[in-house]
Amino acid sequence: MSFKTELWNNALEYLEDELSDFVFKEYFETSITPLAYENDTFFLQVPDEGNKILLEGQYAVLVENALKYYTQRYIKVKFVVASSNDMVYSENEAIDEIAAAEPKPSVEYNVYNTSYIQFNPKYTFDSFVVGPNNRFAHAASLAVADAPAKKYNPLFIYGGVGLGKTHLMHAIAQHILRKDPTKKVVLLSSEQFLNEFLDAIQNKTNVQFRNKYRNADVLLIDDIQFIAGKNETQNEFFHTFNALQGSNKQIILTSDKPPKEIPHLEDRLRSRFSLGLICDISMPDFETRLAILRKKAKEENYQVSNEILNYIAENIESNIRELEGLLLKVMALNEFYNKPLTLDLVKKQLKDIIDISDKKISMDLITKVVCDYYNISKADILSKRRTKNIAFPRQISMYLSRELTDSSLPAIGDYYGGRDHSTVIHGYDKIKEELKTNGTLEEEIKKITLEIKNSK
């Protein structure tokens, strides 16, 4: 397969996700032929002048973004109309036009990066919505991106599926390359690392494999937990880790669990993963979920009411991907009905996805019920105030958050005013001890818990 064909096929994969089925099939999938690539200009043949005008006016930037996604460099797109006698416009003719094409400055990324990286251009620090659940991880990522290998090395980010770990990885890599395009940055999943390692063994290309990773300035590996239990891969990564750290190069890893909780991970890797900074990303609270939906709607130019956005944010608590997926479904409904959606219609259409009776307990819900019970505001309970009438309900909220949710101690601390996890432990232990001797408190906790479960 020629380079121009491979480049266009990769771009089509990106475009298929960004365009409606009709537009993709009608104007892209079979109507465009890649002609030539020269001097950062990609010539694409289209069937007629009408297609050319449409594509140049509405889709040229999107195509250039697709090409940049796979090459990590700016590539100018030029649409060329097939000749009137239906003869295919030749590659030589296309190249002849390059001299007349106005040059456009581009960032010359290191070849090392263009060969190995496929960034998602949407995953930047600007597009990342910061909330109590991810503030620490975001700040640490930005610090590492600003000064690789100067702070927090390795940086280890853990959390559940679809909470933003991969977004931060791509944001870090792209931020580093914008500041210094000569940096050798490698970003991949642990599965890719494993597959390349096995290929290297099979093809006897171990030296090239090791050079690729051990000569990097920044190595980012997503879902590192998947190398656990694979002894040869763990051994290879152990030596890669040591080589990079010994050369003062930056390492960034993500996982679904902190190092100490990853099963079948070698102790020597567990200890090395814990050498730098470990930070978690937990489930977003209501306000963060709503902010994510609003930002996504604005980015995609979706016209959707606050009432519907609130409904989605209230009922999808698991992860960001589900949030955005549900918003996409709502907008598909909007196109189908071709009229503004009402909340009742959305509820009816999404009843199989949003099951209120099976809704999980959240820290938002716990806080609301506790605040109502003790007649204080949410702002009070999240504040730094330490008066007894505020501090005691806060400790009860922390206790119930640990008992009734899967949230980690740092996540609970972040939610309740950015407190340290040791504060959460203290509050939890205090309520737990008092429950052993205080019958009144026990009854209060029972009433609050019942109200929480009935309010799901």
PDB file of C-alpha atoms in Angstrom, residues 8 21 54 61 69 135 212 265 275 325 345 372 378 392:
ATOM      1  CA  TRP A   8      -6.038   8.666   3.294  1.00  0.00           C
ATOM      2  CA  ASP A  21     -23.353   8.541   7.713  1.00  0.00           C
ATOM      3  CA  LEU A  54     -18.535  22.062  -0.711  1.00  0.00           C
ATOM      4  CA  VAL A  61     -10.207  22.072   8.127  1.00  0.00           C
ATOM      5  CA  TYR A  69      -4.206  13.326  14.097  1.00  0.00           C
ATOM      6  CA  ARG A 135      -8.158  18.629  40.207  1.00  0.00           C
ATOM      7  CA  LYS A 212      12.649   3.112  20.363  1.00  0.00           C
ATOM      8  CA  LEU A 265       2.410  -7.048  39.335  1.00  0.00           C
ATOM      9  CA  LEU A 275       8.699   6.389  43.431  1.00  0.00           C
ATOM     10  CA  GLY A 325     -22.554   9.056  24.597  1.00  0.00           C
ATOM     11  CA  LEU A 345     -39.755  12.862  25.220  1.00  0.00           C
ATOM     12  CA  ASP A 372     -31.497  18.653  54.707  1.00  0.00           C
ATOM     13  CA  LYS A 378     -24.113  22.405  50.813  1.00  0.00           C
ATOM     14  CA  PHE A 392     -20.121  17.032  62.676  1.00  0.00           C
TER      15      PHE A 392
END
